[in-house]
Coordinates of C-alpha atoms in Angstrom, one line a residue:
M1 CA 0.0 0.0 0.0
K2 CA 1.4 3.3 -1.0
R3 CA 1.9 5.8 1.8
S4 CA 1.1 9.4 1.4
P5 CA 3.9 11.9 2.4
H6 CA 3.6 13.1 5.9
T7 CA 3.3 16.9 6.0
P8 CA 5.1 18.3 9.0
N9 CA 3.8 21.1 11.2
T10 CA 6.8 23.4 11.8
Q11 CA 5.7 24.7 15.2
H12 CA 8.7 24.8 17.4
T13 CA 8.7 22.7 20.6
Q14 CA 11.4 22.5 23.1
H15 CA 13.0 19.2 23.9
T16 CA 15.6 18.7 26.6
P17 CA 17.2 15.5 27.9
R18 CA 17.0 14.8 31.6
S19 CA 20.2 14.8 33.6
P20 CA 21.5 11.2 33.6
R21 CA 19.5 9.4 36.3
P22 CA 20.1 5.6 36.2
F23 CA 17.0 3.4 36.9
R24 CA 18.4 0.6 39.0
L25 CA 17.4 -3.0 39.0
G26 CA 15.2 -4.1 41.9
V27 CA 13.5 -0.7 42.4
A28 CA 10.5 -1.6 40.3
V29 CA 9.8 -5.2 41.6
A30 CA 6.7 -4.3 43.6
T31 CA 5.6 -1.8 41.0
L32 CA 5.9 -4.4 38.2
A33 CA 3.8 -6.9 40.1
A34 CA 1.2 -4.3 40.8
L35 CA 1.2 -3.2 37.1
A36 CA 0.8 -6.8 35.9
A37 CA -2.1 -7.3 38.3
L38 CA -3.7 -4.0 37.2
T39 CA -3.6 -5.0 33.6
A40 CA -5.0 -8.5 34.3
C41 CA -7.9 -6.8 36.0
G42 CA -8.5 -4.4 33.1
G43 CA -6.8 -1.4 34.6
G44 CA -6.9 1.8 32.6
G45 CA -10.3 1.0 31.2
D46 CA -11.6 4.5 32.0
S47 CA -8.9 6.1 29.8
S48 CA -9.5 6.9 26.2
S49 CA -7.0 6.4 23.4
S50 CA -5.0 9.5 22.2
T51 CA -6.2 11.3 19.1
D52 CA -4.9 13.8 16.6
D53 CA -6.2 16.5 19.0
D54 CA -3.5 15.4 21.5
L55 CA -0.8 16.1 18.8
R56 CA -2.3 19.5 18.0
T57 CA -2.1 20.5 21.6
G58 CA 1.2 18.9 22.2
A59 CA 2.3 15.7 23.9
T60 CA 5.2 14.6 26.1
L61 CA 7.0 11.3 26.0
D62 CA 9.7 10.0 28.3
V63 CA 12.2 7.7 26.6
A64 CA 14.4 5.3 28.6
I65 CA 17.9 4.8 27.0
P66 CA 19.3 1.4 27.8
S67 CA 22.7 2.6 29.0
A68 CA 24.0 4.5 32.0
V69 CA 25.7 7.2 29.9
F70 CA 25.0 8.9 26.6
A71 CA 27.1 7.8 23.6
P72 CA 27.1 8.1 19.8
K73 CA 24.4 5.6 19.2
E74 CA 20.6 5.4 19.3
E75 CA 20.2 8.5 21.4
V76 CA 22.1 10.5 18.8
A77 CA 20.7 8.9 15.6
T78 CA 17.1 9.1 16.8
Y79 CA 16.5 11.5 19.7
A80 CA 19.2 14.2 19.1
V81 CA 18.6 14.4 15.3
A82 CA 14.8 14.3 15.6
D83 CA 15.2 17.2 18.1
A84 CA 17.7 19.3 16.1
E85 CA 16.2 18.7 12.7
G86 CA 12.6 19.6 13.7
Y87 CA 11.1 16.1 13.5
F88 CA 9.8 16.2 17.1
A89 CA 8.5 19.8 16.5
A90 CA 6.7 18.7 13.4
E91 CA 4.8 16.2 15.5
K92 CA 4.4 18.7 18.4
L93 CA 6.2 16.3 20.7
K94 CA 8.2 17.2 23.8
V95 CA 10.6 14.3 24.4
D96 CA 12.7 13.7 27.4
V97 CA 15.3 11.0 27.8
L98 CA 16.6 9.2 30.9
N99 CA 19.4 6.8 31.4
T100 CA 19.0 3.2 32.7
D101 CA 21.4 0.5 33.5
G102 CA 20.8 -1.7 30.4
S103 CA 17.9 -3.1 28.5
V104 CA 16.3 -5.0 31.5
A105 CA 16.3 -1.8 33.5
A106 CA 14.9 0.1 30.5
V107 CA 12.0 -2.3 30.2
Q108 CA 11.4 -2.0 34.0
A109 CA 11.4 1.8 33.7
V110 CA 8.7 1.5 31.0
A111 CA 6.7 -1.0 32.9
S112 CA 6.8 1.0 36.1
G113 CA 5.8 4.3 34.4
S114 CA 9.1 6.0 34.8
A115 CA 9.3 6.1 31.0
D116 CA 6.7 5.7 28.2
I117 CA 8.9 3.9 25.6
A118 CA 12.3 2.4 25.4
P119 CA 14.5 1.0 22.6
A120 CA 15.4 -2.2 24.6
D121 CA 16.9 -5.5 23.7
A122 CA 14.2 -7.8 22.3
G123 CA 15.2 -10.5 24.7
A124 CA 14.5 -8.3 27.7
V125 CA 11.1 -7.5 26.3
L126 CA 10.4 -11.2 25.8
A127 CA 11.5 -12.0 29.3
A128 CA 9.3 -9.3 30.8
R129 CA 6.3 -10.6 28.8
E130 CA 6.8 -14.2 30.1
K131 CA 6.8 -12.8 33.7
G132 CA 3.4 -11.3 33.1
I133 CA 4.6 -7.7 32.7
P134 CA 2.3 -6.1 30.1
V135 CA 4.8 -4.7 27.6
K136 CA 4.6 -4.9 23.9
A137 CA 7.1 -4.4 21.1
V138 CA 5.8 -1.8 18.6
G139 CA 8.7 -1.2 16.2
G140 CA 12.2 -2.5 15.4
L141 CA 15.4 -0.4 15.6
V142 CA 18.6 -2.5 15.5
R143 CA 18.1 -5.1 12.7
N144 CA 21.7 -6.4 12.2
W145 CA 23.1 -8.4 15.0
P146 CA 25.5 -6.0 16.8
W147 CA 27.1 -8.2 19.5
R148 CA 30.6 -9.6 19.2
M149 CA 33.2 -11.4 21.4
A150 CA 36.6 -9.8 21.3
V151 CA 40.0 -10.6 22.8
L152 CA 43.4 -9.0 22.6
P153 CA 45.4 -10.1 19.6
D154 CA 47.8 -12.3 21.6
S155 CA 45.1 -14.1 23.6
D156 CA 45.1 -17.9 23.7
I157 CA 41.3 -17.8 23.2
N158 CA 40.7 -18.7 19.5
A159 CA 37.3 -20.5 19.4
P160 CA 34.0 -20.3 21.4
A161 CA 34.8 -23.5 23.2
D162 CA 37.9 -21.8 24.7
L163 CA 35.7 -19.7 26.9
K164 CA 35.3 -22.6 29.4
G165 CA 36.6 -21.4 32.8
R166 CA 37.1 -17.9 31.5
K167 CA 35.9 -14.5 32.7
V168 CA 33.7 -12.6 30.3
G169 CA 33.4 -8.8 30.6
V170 CA 29.9 -7.6 30.1
I171 CA 28.5 -4.0 30.2
S172 CA 26.3 -4.9 33.1
L173 CA 24.4 -7.9 34.4
A174 CA 21.2 -6.1 33.3
S175 CA 22.3 -5.4 29.7
G176 CA 21.9 -7.3 26.5
S177 CA 25.6 -7.9 26.8
A178 CA 25.1 -10.5 29.6
I179 CA 22.2 -12.1 27.6
Y180 CA 24.5 -12.5 24.6
A181 CA 27.4 -13.8 26.6
R182 CA 25.2 -16.6 28.1
A183 CA 23.7 -17.5 24.7
Y184 CA 27.2 -17.5 23.1
A185 CA 28.5 -19.9 25.8
A186 CA 25.4 -22.2 25.4
D187 CA 25.8 -22.2 21.6
A188 CA 29.4 -23.4 22.2
G189 CA 28.2 -26.3 24.2
L190 CA 29.1 -24.8 27.5
D191 CA 27.1 -24.3 30.7
P192 CA 26.4 -20.5 30.9
A193 CA 26.0 -20.7 34.6
G194 CA 29.0 -22.9 35.5
D195 CA 31.6 -22.7 32.7
V196 CA 31.9 -18.9 32.3
E197 CA 31.9 -16.1 34.8
L198 CA 30.3 -12.8 33.8
L199 CA 31.8 -9.6 35.3
P200 CA 30.4 -6.1 34.7
V201 CA 33.0 -3.8 33.2
G202 CA 31.0 -1.1 31.5
V203 CA 32.2 0.3 28.2
G204 CA 35.1 2.4 26.9
A205 CA 38.3 2.8 28.8
Q206 CA 36.8 0.9 31.8
A207 CA 36.1 -2.2 29.7
L208 CA 39.5 -2.0 27.9
S209 CA 41.3 -1.7 31.2
A210 CA 39.6 -4.7 32.6
L211 CA 40.7 -6.7 29.5
E212 CA 44.3 -5.4 29.5
D213 CA 44.7 -5.9 33.2
G214 CA 43.5 -9.5 33.0
K215 CA 40.4 -9.0 35.2
V216 CA 38.5 -10.5 32.3
D217 CA 39.6 -12.7 29.4
V218 CA 37.2 -11.6 26.7
L219 CA 34.7 -8.8 26.2
A220 CA 31.1 -9.2 25.0
L221 CA 30.2 -5.7 23.6
Y222 CA 28.3 -4.3 20.6
T223 CA 30.0 -3.0 17.5
Q224 CA 29.6 0.7 18.4
A225 CA 31.3 0.2 21.8
Y226 CA 34.3 -1.5 20.1
A227 CA 34.5 1.3 17.6
T228 CA 34.9 3.8 20.4
I229 CA 37.8 1.9 21.9
E230 CA 39.4 1.3 18.5
N231 CA 39.5 5.0 17.9
T232 CA 42.2 5.1 20.5
G233 CA 44.4 2.8 18.4
T234 CA 43.6 -0.4 20.3
E235 CA 43.3 -3.6 18.2
F236 CA 40.9 -6.5 18.9
R237 CA 40.7 -10.0 17.5
Y238 CA 37.0 -11.0 17.2
L239 CA 35.6 -14.5 17.7
D240 CA 33.1 -15.8 15.2
N241 CA 29.4 -15.7 15.8
S242 CA 27.8 -18.9 14.6
A243 CA 24.9 -19.1 12.2
A244 CA 22.6 -19.3 15.3
F245 CA 23.0 -15.5 15.7
Q246 CA 21.9 -14.6 12.2
G247 CA 18.4 -13.0 11.9
I248 CA 18.1 -12.2 15.6
R249 CA 16.7 -8.8 16.5
S250 CA 18.3 -6.5 19.1
L251 CA 17.0 -3.1 20.1
T252 CA 13.3 -2.9 19.7
F253 CA 10.9 -0.1 20.8
A254 CA 8.7 -1.3 23.7
V255 CA 5.7 0.3 25.5
T256 CA 3.1 -1.0 28.0
E257 CA -0.3 -2.2 26.8
M258 CA -1.8 0.8 28.6
T259 CA 0.5 3.3 26.8
L260 CA -0.3 1.6 23.5
K261 CA -4.0 2.1 24.2
E262 CA -3.9 5.6 25.6
K263 CA -1.2 7.1 23.5
K264 CA -1.3 5.2 20.2
D265 CA -1.1 8.3 18.0
V266 CA 1.6 9.9 20.2
V267 CA 3.7 6.8 20.1
T268 CA 3.2 6.6 16.3
A269 CA 4.4 10.2 16.0
Y270 CA 7.4 9.4 18.1
L271 CA 8.3 6.4 15.9
R272 CA 7.8 8.5 12.7
A273 CA 10.1 11.2 14.0
S274 CA 12.7 8.6 15.1
Y275 CA 12.8 6.8 11.8
R276 CA 13.0 10.1 9.9
A277 CA 16.0 11.0 12.2
L278 CA 17.6 7.6 11.6
L279 CA 17.3 8.0 7.8
F280 CA 18.9 11.5 8.1
S281 CA 21.7 10.0 10.2
A282 CA 22.3 7.3 7.6
V283 CA 22.7 9.9 4.9
N284 CA 24.9 12.4 6.8
P285 CA 26.3 10.8 10.0
R286 CA 28.7 13.7 10.5
A287 CA 25.8 16.2 10.7
A288 CA 23.9 13.8 12.9
M289 CA 26.9 13.8 15.3
R290 CA 26.9 17.6 15.5
D291 CA 23.2 17.4 16.4
G292 CA 24.3 14.9 19.1
Y293 CA 26.7 17.4 20.6
R294 CA 23.9 20.0 20.8
A295 CA 21.6 17.6 22.7
F296 CA 24.3 16.0 24.8
P297 CA 27.2 18.5 25.3
Q298 CA 28.8 16.0 27.7
L299 CA 29.8 13.9 24.7
L300 CA 32.4 16.6 24.0
T301 CA 34.2 15.9 27.3
G302 CA 35.4 19.5 27.4
K303 CA 36.8 19.4 23.9
K304 CA 35.8 21.3 20.7
A305 CA 33.4 19.6 18.3
D306 CA 36.0 19.7 15.5
D307 CA 38.5 17.9 17.6
R308 CA 36.1 15.0 18.3
I309 CA 33.8 14.9 15.2
G310 CA 36.0 12.5 13.2
D311 CA 36.3 9.7 15.8
D312 CA 32.7 10.2 17.1
T313 CA 31.3 10.0 13.5
K314 CA 33.1 6.7 13.0
T315 CA 31.6 5.4 16.3
L316 CA 28.1 6.6 15.3
Q317 CA 28.4 5.1 11.9
A318 CA 29.2 1.7 13.5
W319 CA 25.9 1.9 15.3
I320 CA 24.0 3.2 12.3
D321 CA 25.2 0.2 10.3
T322 CA 23.4 -2.1 12.8
A323 CA 20.1 -0.2 12.3
V324 CA 19.7 0.2 8.5
P325 CA 19.5 -2.4 5.8
P326 CA 22.9 -4.0 5.0
T327 CA 22.6 -3.3 1.3
G328 CA 21.2 -0.5 -0.8
A329 CA 21.3 3.3 -0.7
P330 CA 19.5 5.3 2.0
D331 CA 17.0 6.8 -0.5
G332 CA 15.7 3.2 -1.1
F333 CA 15.3 2.3 2.6
K334 CA 11.7 1.5 3.6
D335 CA 9.5 -0.4 6.0
W336 CA 11.1 1.1 9.0
G337 CA 10.5 -0.9 12.2
A338 CA 9.2 -4.1 10.4
I339 CA 10.1 -7.4 12.0
S340 CA 9.2 -10.6 10.2
D341 CA 7.7 -13.7 12.0
Q342 CA 10.9 -15.6 11.0
E343 CA 13.0 -13.0 12.8
W344 CA 10.8 -13.1 15.8
N345 CA 11.0 -16.9 15.9
R346 CA 14.8 -16.8 15.7
T347 CA 14.8 -14.2 18.5
V348 CA 12.6 -16.3 20.7
A349 CA 14.8 -19.3 20.1
Y350 CA 17.9 -17.2 21.0
T351 CA 16.2 -15.9 24.1
R352 CA 15.4 -19.4 25.3
T353 CA 18.9 -20.5 24.6
S354 CA 20.2 -17.7 26.8
G355 CA 17.9 -18.7 29.6
Q356 CA 15.9 -15.5 29.7
I357 CA 12.6 -17.3 28.9
T358 CA 11.6 -20.9 29.4
K359 CA 8.9 -21.4 26.7
D360 CA 7.8 -20.0 23.4
V361 CA 5.9 -16.7 23.4
D362 CA 2.7 -15.9 21.6
L363 CA 3.7 -13.3 19.1
A364 CA 0.2 -11.8 19.1
E365 CA 0.6 -10.9 22.7
L366 CA 4.2 -9.6 22.3
W367 CA 4.3 -7.8 19.0
D368 CA 1.9 -5.1 17.6
D369 CA 2.9 -3.7 14.2
S370 CA -0.3 -1.7 13.8
L371 CA 1.6 1.6 14.3
L372 CA 4.1 1.0 11.5
D373 CA 2.1 2.3 8.6
G374 CA 1.7 5.6 10.4
A375 CA 5.4 5.5 11.5
N376 CA 6.4 5.2 7.8
D377 CA 4.1 7.9 6.7
F378 CA 6.7 10.5 5.8
D379 CA 8.5 11.8 2.7
S380 CA 11.8 9.9 2.6
A381 CA 13.1 12.0 -0.4
A382 CA 12.7 15.2 1.6
V383 CA 14.6 13.7 4.5
V384 CA 17.4 12.6 2.2
E385 CA 17.5 16.0 0.5
K386 CA 17.7 17.8 3.9
A387 CA 20.5 15.5 5.1
K388 CA 22.6 16.0 2.0
A389 CA 22.2 19.8 2.3
A390 CA 23.2 19.8 6.0
K391 CA 26.7 20.9 7.0
P392 CA 28.9 17.8 7.5

């Protein structure tokens, strides 16, 4: 079905990120139980769904970022660019972002009401759903598997089976990094609970130090995180991912059933703005990174933008490569957010292998793609033209 171009409203709306405020694991346990019970009892039945009137009068969304610090990744390519290039303003959206300690914590923030939506690891969404937490995936983001195992060039670890008895550095025990590490071990025929030890090391210099000092033997990070470290001149040797990791989805936008019901049009508008921003970023990542500095000046670490832009753009590009089709030109990208049943089935199988879930999940309960026609309702050519004209 051919989509009509989305005509933006250019009214200016102010958008500011919250100061980093990690949402910790364990805080929301009682809240999650209460929320699950409320949904089971039909909670929220007195509320009506949002309409276009909500967008005309303005709407606010809180977005949980699945990392404790801001970096050149989804918060730049979607939030910062959508803010700076007027895509939120076109939707009359005021969007705030908050940090969380990984995807599990991001989903908890959404479920507890601390945030409205989060780009969280699909496995974390599946695990929450199995526990009775009423969250739903509404749009894909990272489509190309981003996780890799890396060692120093002189390491004696050469194959997945060599991880037995080793320490694996993960971002946090609440992140997709830990999920991947367990699945990787299981895929190698190892016991994820007994044959490997997971240690939180964060990202960047902290993770590299843990590897170089021998506190961990291998890192389990995503491609963008490695790119940040490699910008310093460090070299890694990567272990192979088996075919079992092909076609698995990673970051996926998730909301609660209540938010989907009450703010359907607002969430659709947010997705549309985010996908427009992602397309802009794919065309001109350097301009996108400058937008990132405006939204998150802490990314500059006290330096001038021109002194950081080269390395940071490489880092951002590494993330963008995970979120756009692996082939073709940006002006041909389409069907933003789509996830096929085959991809979901592979993701479910992966999540079971990693021990996050114990049984198959009913996709009708987990996945709602009803917003994607509206989320794709924008003029791609106009976005591409704007991005090409932007200062690199």
